[in-house]
mmCIF file of C-alpha atoms in Angstrom:
data_model
loop_
_atom_site.group_PDB
_atom_site.id
_atom_site.type_symbol
_atom_site.label_atom_id
_atom_site.label_comp_id
_atom_site.label_asym_id
_atom_site.label_seq_id
_atom_site.Cartn_x
_atom_site.Cartn_y
_atom_site.Cartn_z
ATOM 1 C CA MET Y 1 4.611 -3.418 26.691
ATOM 2 C CA MET Y 2 8.296 -3.244 27.484
ATOM 3 C CA LEU Y 3 9.346 -3.077 31.113
ATOM 4 C CA GLN Y 4 9.672 0.434 32.502
ATOM 5 C CA ALA Y 5 12.625 1.037 34.825
ATOM 6 C CA SER Y 6 10.500 1.477 37.944
ATOM 7 C CA ARG Y 7 8.434 -1.615 37.159
ATOM 8 C CA ALA Y 8 11.549 -3.676 36.492
ATOM 9 C CA ARG Y 9 12.984 -2.816 39.898
ATOM 10 C CA ASN Y 10 9.787 -3.584 41.804
ATOM 11 C CA ALA Y 11 8.509 -6.605 39.871
ATOM 12 C CA LEU Y 12 8.541 -10.052 41.455
ATOM 13 C CA PRO Y 13 11.074 -12.546 40.065
ATOM 14 C CA VAL Y 14 8.305 -14.596 38.428
ATOM 15 C CA ALA Y 15 7.030 -11.521 36.616
ATOM 16 C CA ILE Y 16 10.538 -10.755 35.429
ATOM 17 C CA VAL Y 17 10.948 -14.263 34.033
ATOM 18 C CA VAL Y 18 7.647 -13.991 32.175
ATOM 19 C CA ALA Y 19 8.587 -10.609 30.746
ATOM 20 C CA LEU Y 20 11.962 -11.868 29.618
ATOM 21 C CA GLY Y 21 10.320 -14.781 27.866
ATOM 22 C CA VAL Y 22 7.965 -12.497 25.979
ATOM 23 C CA PHE Y 23 10.783 -10.320 24.704
ATOM 24 C CA GLY Y 24 13.290 -12.957 23.725
ATOM 25 C CA GLY Y 25 15.344 -12.787 26.894
ATOM 26 C CA ILE Y 26 15.990 -9.057 26.755
ATOM 27 C CA ALA Y 27 14.355 -6.422 28.965
ATOM 28 C CA TYR Y 28 14.779 -2.790 27.970
ATOM 29 C CA SER Y 29 14.788 -0.172 30.701
ATOM 30 C CA GLU Y 30 13.261 3.212 29.933
ATOM 31 C CA ASN Y 31 16.090 5.032 31.665
ATOM 32 C CA GLU Y 32 19.102 2.723 31.515
ATOM 33 C CA VAL Y 33 20.079 1.341 28.120
ATOM 34 C CA ARG Y 34 23.693 0.584 27.353
ATOM 35 C CA PRO Y 35 24.992 1.773 23.974
ATOM 36 C CA ILE Y 36 24.260 -0.786 21.260
ATOM 37 C CA ASN Y 37 27.025 -0.611 18.651
ATOM 38 C CA ASP Y 38 28.803 -3.975 18.484
ATOM 39 C CA LEU Y 39 26.538 -5.873 16.118
ATOM 40 C CA PRO Y 40 27.005 -7.527 12.702
ATOM 41 C CA ASN Y 41 26.859 -5.428 9.524
ATOM 42 C CA PRO Y 42 25.930 -7.656 6.549
ATOM 43 C CA TYR Y 43 26.059 -4.780 4.048
ATOM 44 C CA ARG Y 44 28.599 -3.110 1.790
ATOM 45 C CA THR Y 45 28.164 0.596 1.138
ATOM 46 C CA VAL Y 46 27.955 2.367 -2.236
ATOM 47 C CA ARG Y 47 28.115 6.161 -2.389
ATOM 48 C CA ASP Y 48 27.845 6.649 -6.156
ATOM 49 C CA TRP Y 49 24.244 5.656 -6.791
ATOM 50 C CA GLY Y 50 21.799 8.088 -8.404
ATOM 51 C CA HIS Y 51 22.567 11.680 -9.371
ATOM 52 C CA PRO Y 52 20.572 14.928 -9.570
ATOM 53 C CA PRO Y 53 19.792 16.268 -13.057
ATOM 54 C CA ASN Y 54 22.089 18.432 -15.168
ATOM 55 C CA GLY Y 55 25.231 17.288 -13.391
ATOM 56 C CA ALA Y 56 24.325 19.138 -10.198
ATOM 57 C CA PRO Y 57 25.673 17.834 -6.885
ATOM 58 C CA TRP Y 58 23.476 16.583 -4.098
ATOM 59 C CA ALA Y 59 22.229 19.138 -1.626
ATOM 60 C CA ALA Y 60 21.278 17.991 1.876
ATOM 61 C CA VAL Y 61 19.517 14.657 1.320
ATOM 62 C CA THR Y 62 16.649 14.373 3.786
ATOM 63 C CA ALA Y 63 14.500 11.393 2.809
ATOM 64 C CA VAL Y 64 14.491 8.310 0.595
ATOM 65 C CA GLU Y 65 11.369 6.220 0.010
ATOM 66 C CA VAL Y 66 10.655 3.168 -2.142
ATOM 67 C CA SER Y 67 7.388 2.921 -4.087
ATOM 68 C CA PRO Y 68 5.375 -0.315 -4.454
ATOM 69 C CA ASP Y 69 6.475 -0.440 -8.117
ATOM 70 C CA GLY Y 70 10.150 -0.325 -7.098
ATOM 71 C CA SER Y 71 10.741 3.330 -7.956
ATOM 72 C CA ILE Y 72 12.921 5.185 -5.476
ATOM 73 C CA TYR Y 73 12.164 8.760 -4.432
ATOM 74 C CA VAL Y 74 14.949 10.907 -3.043
ATOM 75 C CA ILE Y 75 14.236 14.273 -1.406
ATOM 76 C CA HIS Y 76 17.034 16.833 -1.201
ATOM 77 C CA ARG Y 77 17.232 20.549 -0.427
ATOM 78 C CA CYS Y 78 17.987 21.925 -3.878
ATOM 79 C CA LYS Y 79 21.257 23.766 -3.110
ATOM 80 C CA ASP Y 80 23.232 23.169 0.076
ATOM 81 C CA ASN Y 81 20.537 23.087 2.794
ATOM 82 C CA SER Y 82 17.598 25.105 1.448
ATOM 83 C CA CYS Y 83 15.223 25.332 -1.500
ATOM 84 C CA ALA Y 84 14.229 28.945 -0.786
ATOM 85 C CA GLY Y 85 14.567 30.899 -4.025
ATOM 86 C CA ARG Y 86 16.253 27.999 -5.811
ATOM 87 C CA PRO Y 87 15.387 26.660 -9.293
ATOM 88 C CA GLU Y 88 16.455 23.035 -8.684
ATOM 89 C CA PRO Y 89 13.830 20.293 -8.207
ATOM 90 C CA PRO Y 90 13.887 18.778 -4.697
ATOM 91 C CA ILE Y 91 12.001 15.577 -5.591
ATOM 92 C CA LEU Y 92 13.870 13.029 -7.707
ATOM 93 C CA LYS Y 93 12.444 9.718 -8.897
ATOM 94 C CA PHE Y 94 14.843 6.891 -9.847
ATOM 95 C CA ASP Y 95 14.475 3.351 -11.094
ATOM 96 C CA ALA Y 96 16.131 0.471 -9.266
ATOM 97 C CA SER Y 97 19.362 0.894 -11.237
ATOM 98 C CA GLY Y 98 19.735 4.541 -10.208
ATOM 99 C CA LYS Y 99 18.536 6.020 -13.510
ATOM 100 C CA LEU Y 100 16.712 9.321 -13.031
ATOM 101 C CA LEU Y 101 13.125 9.009 -14.272
ATOM 102 C CA LYS Y 102 11.554 12.287 -13.237
ATOM 103 C CA ALA Y 103 12.180 15.385 -11.123
ATOM 104 C CA TRP Y 104 9.759 18.000 -9.821
ATOM 105 C CA GLY Y 105 8.835 20.418 -7.037
ATOM 106 C CA GLU Y 106 10.726 23.492 -8.257
ATOM 107 C CA GLY Y 107 9.660 26.612 -6.369
ATOM 108 C CA MET Y 108 7.289 24.750 -4.037
ATOM 109 C CA PHE Y 109 9.437 24.159 -0.962
ATOM 110 C CA VAL Y 110 11.584 26.003 1.551
ATOM 111 C CA PHE Y 111 12.975 23.101 3.595
ATOM 112 C CA PRO Y 112 11.723 19.713 2.370
ATOM 113 C CA HIS Y 113 12.037 17.230 5.191
ATOM 114 C CA GLY Y 114 10.154 13.964 5.718
ATOM 115 C CA ALA Y 115 8.443 11.771 3.134
ATOM 116 C CA ILE Y 116 6.451 8.578 2.713
ATOM 117 C CA VAL Y 117 5.026 6.592 -0.186
ATOM 118 C CA ASP Y 118 1.557 5.264 0.600
ATOM 119 C CA ALA Y 119 0.088 1.914 -0.457
ATOM 120 C CA GLN Y 120 -1.298 3.447 -3.658
ATOM 121 C CA GLY Y 121 2.123 4.740 -4.695
ATOM 122 C CA ASN Y 122 1.458 8.395 -3.873
ATOM 123 C CA LEU Y 123 4.317 10.453 -2.427
ATOM 124 C CA TRP Y 124 3.860 12.681 0.631
ATOM 125 C CA VAL Y 125 6.471 15.340 1.514
ATOM 126 C CA THR Y 126 6.644 17.804 4.426
ATOM 127 C CA ASP Y 127 8.104 21.329 4.364
ATOM 128 C CA ALA Y 128 9.582 22.157 7.776
ATOM 129 C CA GLN Y 129 10.521 25.858 7.452
ATOM 130 C CA ILE Y 130 8.839 29.043 6.236
ATOM 131 C CA LYS Y 131 10.110 31.918 4.114
ATOM 132 C CA ASP Y 132 8.566 34.409 1.702
ATOM 133 C CA GLY Y 133 5.048 33.076 2.126
ATOM 134 C CA LYS Y 134 5.932 29.425 1.621
ATOM 135 C CA GLY Y 135 6.482 26.437 3.876
ATOM 136 C CA TYR Y 136 4.886 24.584 6.814
ATOM 137 C CA GLN Y 137 2.784 22.452 4.500
ATOM 138 C CA VAL Y 138 2.430 18.785 3.598
ATOM 139 C CA PHE Y 139 1.966 17.809 -0.058
ATOM 140 C CA LYS Y 140 0.559 14.635 -1.581
ATOM 141 C CA PHE Y 141 1.729 13.871 -5.143
ATOM 142 C CA ASP Y 142 0.763 11.172 -7.587
ATOM 143 C CA PRO Y 143 3.657 9.194 -9.160
ATOM 144 C CA ASN Y 144 3.908 11.747 -11.984
ATOM 145 C CA GLY Y 145 4.220 14.752 -9.684
ATOM 146 C CA LYS Y 146 0.637 16.028 -9.775
ATOM 147 C CA VAL Y 147 -0.460 17.594 -6.483
ATOM 148 C CA LEU Y 148 -3.414 15.645 -5.082
ATOM 149 C CA MET Y 149 -3.694 17.259 -1.641
ATOM 150 C CA THR Y 150 -2.134 20.066 0.380
ATOM 151 C CA LEU Y 151 -2.366 20.296 4.168
ATOM 152 C CA GLY Y 152 -1.502 23.401 6.181
ATOM 153 C CA LYS Y 153 -1.419 27.043 5.108
ATOM 154 C CA ALA Y 154 1.558 28.332 3.133
ATOM 155 C CA GLY Y 155 3.927 30.455 5.196
ATOM 156 C CA VAL Y 156 1.835 30.274 8.378
ATOM 157 C CA ALA Y 157 3.097 28.835 11.670
ATOM 158 C CA SER Y 158 0.264 27.995 14.025
ATOM 159 C CA ALA Y 159 -0.867 25.657 16.776
ATOM 160 C CA GLU Y 160 -4.452 25.906 15.529
ATOM 161 C CA PRO Y 161 -6.089 22.619 14.510
ATOM 162 C CA GLY Y 162 -5.150 21.676 10.965
ATOM 163 C CA LEU Y 163 -2.169 24.042 10.774
ATOM 164 C CA PHE Y 164 1.497 23.307 11.448
ATOM 165 C CA ASP Y 165 4.670 24.576 13.042
ATOM 166 C CA GLU Y 166 7.691 22.674 11.677
ATOM 167 C CA PRO Y 167 6.017 19.576 10.167
ATOM 168 C CA THR Y 168 8.754 16.958 10.103
ATOM 169 C CA ASP Y 169 7.308 13.676 8.835
ATOM 170 C CA VAL Y 170 4.156 11.901 7.733
ATOM 171 C CA ALA Y 171 2.686 8.398 7.940
ATOM 172 C CA VAL Y 172 -0.412 7.050 6.193
ATOM 173 C CA ALA Y 173 -2.492 4.198 7.626
ATOM 174 C CA PRO Y 174 -4.044 1.480 5.441
ATOM 175 C CA ASN Y 175 -7.463 3.168 5.809
ATOM 176 C CA GLY Y 176 -5.999 6.461 4.559
ATOM 177 C CA ASP Y 177 -5.736 8.294 7.886
ATOM 178 C CA ILE Y 178 -2.778 10.689 7.917
ATOM 179 C CA PHE Y 179 -0.408 11.305 10.849
ATOM 180 C CA ILE Y 180 1.998 14.259 10.879
ATOM 181 C CA THR Y 181 4.740 15.014 13.397
ATOM 182 C CA GLU Y 182 5.647 18.619 14.213
ATOM 183 C CA GLY Y 183 8.715 20.087 15.869
ATOM 184 C CA HIS Y 184 12.157 20.084 14.257
ATOM 185 C CA THR Y 185 14.399 22.582 16.011
ATOM 186 C CA GLY Y 186 14.009 21.177 19.505
ATOM 187 C CA GLY Y 187 13.454 23.134 22.671
ATOM 188 C CA THR Y 188 10.171 25.045 22.656
ATOM 189 C CA LYS Y 189 10.229 25.785 18.898
ATOM 190 C CA GLY Y 190 7.588 23.938 16.922
ATOM 191 C CA ASN Y 191 4.368 22.367 18.124
ATOM 192 C CA ASP Y 192 5.905 19.113 19.440
ATOM 193 C CA ARG Y 193 2.789 17.106 18.666
ATOM 194 C CA ILE Y 194 1.154 14.626 16.315
ATOM 195 C CA SER Y 195 -1.810 15.691 14.190
ATOM 196 C CA LYS Y 196 -4.255 13.198 12.695
ATOM 197 C CA PHE Y 197 -6.288 13.793 9.525
ATOM 198 C CA SER Y 198 -8.827 11.715 7.629
ATOM 199 C CA LYS Y 199 -8.002 10.395 4.157
ATOM 200 C CA ASP Y 200 -9.714 13.421 2.596
ATOM 201 C CA GLY Y 201 -7.661 15.874 4.671
ATOM 202 C CA LYS Y 202 -10.129 16.663 7.451
ATOM 203 C CA PHE Y 203 -8.457 17.437 10.770
ATOM 204 C CA LEU Y 204 -9.431 14.863 13.403
ATOM 205 C CA LYS Y 205 -7.276 15.376 16.489
ATOM 206 C CA SER Y 206 -3.804 16.092 17.828
ATOM 207 C CA TRP Y 207 -1.850 15.030 20.891
ATOM 208 C CA GLY Y 208 1.409 15.832 22.619
ATOM 209 C CA LYS Y 209 3.234 18.874 23.925
ATOM 210 C CA HIS Y 210 6.807 19.884 24.672
ATOM 211 C CA GLY Y 211 8.412 17.824 27.420
ATOM 212 C CA SER Y 212 10.049 14.533 28.311
ATOM 213 C CA ALA Y 213 7.265 12.624 30.079
ATOM 214 C CA PRO Y 214 5.421 9.811 28.291
ATOM 215 C CA GLY Y 215 3.295 11.332 25.530
ATOM 216 C CA GLU Y 216 5.383 14.511 25.427
ATOM 217 C CA PHE Y 217 7.934 15.351 22.744
ATOM 218 C CA ASP Y 218 11.103 17.277 22.017
ATOM 219 C CA SER Y 219 11.569 17.282 18.243
ATOM 220 C CA PRO Y 220 9.377 14.396 17.066
ATOM 221 C CA HIS Y 221 11.434 13.933 13.913
ATOM 222 C CA THR Y 222 9.972 10.834 12.276
ATOM 223 C CA ILE Y 223 6.935 8.541 12.357
ATOM 224 C CA ALA Y 224 6.134 5.072 11.007
ATOM 225 C CA LEU Y 225 3.447 2.374 11.299
ATOM 226 C CA ASP Y 226 4.017 -1.296 12.077
ATOM 227 C CA SER Y 227 1.882 -4.240 10.915
ATOM 228 C CA GLN Y 228 -0.379 -3.867 13.967
ATOM 229 C CA GLY Y 229 -1.092 -0.238 13.123
ATOM 230 C CA ARG Y 230 0.936 1.126 16.026
ATOM 231 C CA LEU Y 231 2.654 4.478 15.556
ATOM 232 C CA PHE Y 232 6.401 4.608 16.224
ATOM 233 C CA VAL Y 233 7.521 8.202 16.802
ATOM 234 C CA GLY Y 234 11.196 9.143 16.772
ATOM 235 C CA ASP Y 235 11.310 11.620 19.673
ATOM 236 C CA ARG Y 236 14.793 12.700 18.712
ATOM 237 C CA SER Y 237 15.857 15.274 21.282
ATOM 238 C CA ASN Y 238 14.593 12.951 24.017
ATOM 239 C CA ASN Y 239 16.717 10.103 22.576
ATOM 240 C CA ARG Y 240 13.819 7.669 22.356
ATOM 241 C CA ILE Y 241 11.076 6.084 20.299
ATOM 242 C CA GLN Y 242 7.569 6.433 21.691
ATOM 243 C CA ILE Y 243 4.827 4.029 20.614
ATOM 244 C CA PHE Y 244 1.122 4.957 20.397
ATOM 245 C CA ASP Y 245 -2.108 3.584 19.056
ATOM 246 C CA GLN Y 246 -3.828 5.590 16.333
ATOM 247 C CA GLU Y 247 -5.999 7.475 18.827
ATOM 248 C CA GLY Y 248 -2.948 8.777 20.662
ATOM 249 C CA LYS Y 249 -2.907 6.318 23.559
ATOM 250 C CA TYR Y 250 0.647 5.966 24.850
ATOM 251 C CA LEU Y 251 1.887 2.374 24.762
ATOM 252 C CA ASP Y 252 5.632 2.256 25.339
ATOM 253 C CA THR Y 253 9.065 3.870 25.127
ATOM 254 C CA TRP Y 254 12.164 2.312 23.549
ATOM 255 C CA ARG Y 255 15.676 3.727 23.838
ATOM 256 C CA GLN Y 256 17.732 0.859 22.443
ATOM 257 C CA PHE Y 257 17.724 2.213 18.863
ATOM 258 C CA GLY Y 258 19.685 5.339 19.811
ATOM 259 C CA ARG Y 259 18.786 8.901 18.839
ATOM 260 C CA PRO Y 260 16.153 8.410 16.115
ATOM 261 C CA SER Y 261 16.035 10.694 13.090
ATOM 262 C CA GLY Y 262 14.359 8.294 10.647
ATOM 263 C CA ILE Y 263 12.312 5.096 10.964
ATOM 264 C CA PHE Y 264 11.283 2.582 8.309
ATOM 265 C CA ILE Y 265 9.246 -0.510 9.224
ATOM 266 C CA ALA Y 266 8.969 -3.307 6.653
ATOM 267 C CA LYS Y 267 5.895 -5.507 6.165
ATOM 268 C CA ASP Y 268 7.488 -8.222 8.318
ATOM 269 C CA ASP Y 269 8.077 -5.649 11.093
ATOM 270 C CA THR Y 270 11.813 -5.441 10.571
ATOM 271 C CA MET Y 271 12.585 -1.929 11.799
ATOM 272 C CA TYR Y 272 15.354 0.306 10.466
ATOM 273 C CA VAL Y 273 16.246 3.328 12.597
ATOM 274 C CA ALA Y 274 18.607 6.038 11.374
ATOM 275 C CA ASP Y 275 20.582 7.536 14.261
ATOM 276 C CA SER Y 276 22.199 10.614 12.759
ATOM 277 C CA GLU Y 277 23.225 12.516 15.879
ATOM 278 C CA SER Y 278 24.550 10.221 18.614
ATOM 279 C CA TRP Y 279 27.662 12.050 19.660
ATOM 280 C CA GLY Y 280 29.076 14.031 22.541
ATOM 281 C CA LYS Y 281 28.158 14.201 26.212
ATOM 282 C CA ASP Y 282 24.407 13.741 25.716
ATOM 283 C CA GLU Y 283 24.794 10.272 24.147
ATOM 284 C CA PRO Y 284 28.005 8.878 25.702
ATOM 285 C CA GLY Y 285 29.190 5.656 24.107
ATOM 286 C CA TRP Y 286 26.654 5.631 21.267
ATOM 287 C CA LYS Y 287 27.670 5.691 17.598
ATOM 288 C CA LYS Y 288 25.849 7.099 14.595
ATOM 289 C CA GLY Y 289 24.462 4.687 12.041
ATOM 290 C CA ILE Y 290 21.418 2.614 11.110
ATOM 291 C CA ARG Y 291 20.206 0.077 13.689
ATOM 292 C CA ILE Y 292 18.102 -2.794 12.395
ATOM 293 C CA GLY Y 293 15.841 -4.821 14.643
ATOM 294 C CA SER Y 294 12.278 -5.889 15.321
ATOM 295 C CA ALA Y 295 9.216 -3.724 15.845
ATOM 296 C CA LYS Y 296 7.604 -6.771 17.464
ATOM 297 C CA THR Y 297 10.175 -7.459 20.182
ATOM 298 C CA GLY Y 298 12.346 -4.345 20.254
ATOM 299 C CA LYS Y 299 15.526 -6.365 19.840
ATOM 300 C CA VAL Y 300 18.326 -4.728 17.816
ATOM 301 C CA ASN Y 301 20.092 -7.261 15.593
ATOM 302 C CA LEU Y 302 22.301 -5.389 13.102
ATOM 303 C CA PHE Y 303 24.148 -2.074 12.886
ATOM 304 C CA ILE Y 304 25.352 -0.210 9.797
ATOM 305 C CA GLU Y 305 27.944 2.069 11.355
ATOM 306 C CA ASP Y 306 28.303 5.555 9.888
ATOM 307 C CA MET Y 307 31.563 6.437 8.121
ATOM 308 C CA GLU Y 308 32.196 9.085 10.817
ATOM 309 C CA SER Y 309 30.330 7.436 13.645
ATOM 310 C CA THR Y 310 31.773 9.365 16.581
ATOM 311 C CA THR Y 311 32.658 12.806 15.207
ATOM 312 C CA GLU Y 312 30.498 15.888 15.684
ATOM 313 C CA ASP Y 313 31.647 17.384 12.369
ATOM 314 C CA HIS Y 314 28.945 15.632 10.351
ATOM 315 C CA SER Y 315 25.637 13.930 10.973
ATOM 316 C CA GLY Y 316 24.860 10.437 9.747
ATOM 317 C CA ALA Y 317 21.861 9.294 7.738
ATOM 318 C CA GLU Y 318 18.635 11.026 8.795
ATOM 319 C CA GLY Y 319 16.243 9.293 6.427
ATOM 320 C CA VAL Y 320 16.158 5.561 5.719
ATOM 321 C CA GLY Y 321 14.400 3.490 3.062
ATOM 322 C CA VAL Y 322 14.527 -0.176 2.048
ATOM 323 C CA ASP Y 323 13.790 -1.796 -1.319
ATOM 324 C CA ALA Y 324 12.274 -5.209 -2.051
ATOM 325 C CA GLN Y 325 15.742 -6.785 -2.273
ATOM 326 C CA GLY Y 326 16.573 -5.639 1.245
ATOM 327 C CA ASN Y 327 19.015 -2.920 0.193
ATOM 328 C CA VAL Y 328 19.073 -0.013 2.644
ATOM 329 C CA TYR Y 329 19.254 3.633 1.547
ATOM 330 C CA GLY Y 330 20.484 6.406 3.818
ATOM 331 C CA ALA Y 331 19.684 10.100 3.305
ATOM 332 C CA VAL Y 332 22.599 12.132 4.671
ATOM 333 C CA VAL Y 333 22.061 15.832 5.392
ATOM 334 C CA ARG Y 334 25.351 17.434 6.457
ATOM 335 C CA ARG Y 335 27.612 15.475 4.115
ATOM 336 C CA GLN Y 336 25.028 15.971 1.355
ATOM 337 C CA MET Y 337 25.016 12.446 -0.030
ATOM 338 C CA LEU Y 338 22.887 9.405 -0.701
ATOM 339 C CA GLU Y 339 24.174 6.056 0.542
ATOM 340 C CA LYS Y 340 23.099 2.619 -0.655
ATOM 341 C CA HIS Y 341 23.897 -0.336 1.585
ATOM 342 C CA ILE Y 342 23.802 -3.558 -0.443
ATOM 343 C CA LYS Y 343 23.355 -6.940 1.186
ATOM 344 C CA LYS Y 344 26.502 -9.041 1.034
ATOM 345 C CA PRO Y 345 26.192 -12.588 -0.349
ATOM 346 C CA ASN Y 346 25.673 -15.196 2.350
#
C-alpha cells in the first residue's frame, strides 16, 4: 500500500527508506500531492478520426473502448447531450482506420455513460439518467448489437439490491463477475456505491456510501481492473482513485492522477487516467488531460495535456481507450468530439 499522510509523518526513517524503495523512490501522500503536469507527451493529436452515420456531428462523446479484435466502440449521446426521444444510434463501431462498421442502440438510452468491452468481445454500456420510463440500466451486447443481458429496472431509481441510481461505469473480471459504479451528479444524488453481480447477473453485494473517508464516494465515475484483479475506482468529486479488492476491502488511495473521470488499465498495468475537470479553486495548479503511469507503482510518467487545459469553459476527455498499437483515444463530452492521440516515432 502507498503511504498515508499520517503514517508518512510518524514512520521511522528506516521504514520510509523501505517504502521509497518499493515505490521507485516516490511516496504519495493521501492529502498532499503537488500538481503533476510537467511530463513528456510522446503523442500527436488527431481530431478528424471516425464520424457518426449520415453526416451527423458528434454529440457528447462519453466512452471509447477497444475490442480484442481491434474494433473500436464509441459511445455518444445522440444529439448534443441526451438520447431522450432521439432517433440517432448512440453506439458506433469502427475499424482501426476509422471506418464505421455498425451502429445501434436507437431508442434504448437516455444518457449513455460508461462502457467496457469484456474478454469475449461483448460490449457493456451504462445509462446514467432516467426519463419517460427509460434509463438507470446496464446493457450487455454481443459484437453485432444483440442484447445479451440487462441489469437494473428501466426508469427506476433505487438503492435496493440489484437496482441503480445513476450507474456510471462497469468493469468485468476474468471470471465474469460484474462491478458497477453508481453516482454521477455528486453531492447526495445517486447511490455512491459499487454493486457486484455474478456472471449471470445475480446480485452479490454492494459497498460504499456518500462521503470522503476511505471506502466512501462522491461521484464514483469510473472503474477498472488491473492484472492483480484489484478494482481502481475514480472517485471524481473527491479528486482521488480508491483501490479495493473484489470483495470491497479498501486497499489504498491515490491522488497523483488528478481528478479522475475515466480509467483504462492495459495488460501490462500501464494506467491511463482521463482528468476532465481539474480547474478552478478546488484543484489549484492542476491541468486537464490524460495522465499515463503505472498501476503497479502509482508513478505518473506521461501527460497528454488537454487543448484547453486550464479553462472552465469546456471539460477535457472523460473516457479513455487504448488500442494494440498504443494509440490513445479520448472521449470529450462538452466539446463533443473524439480525439485520437498517435504515438510519435522514436
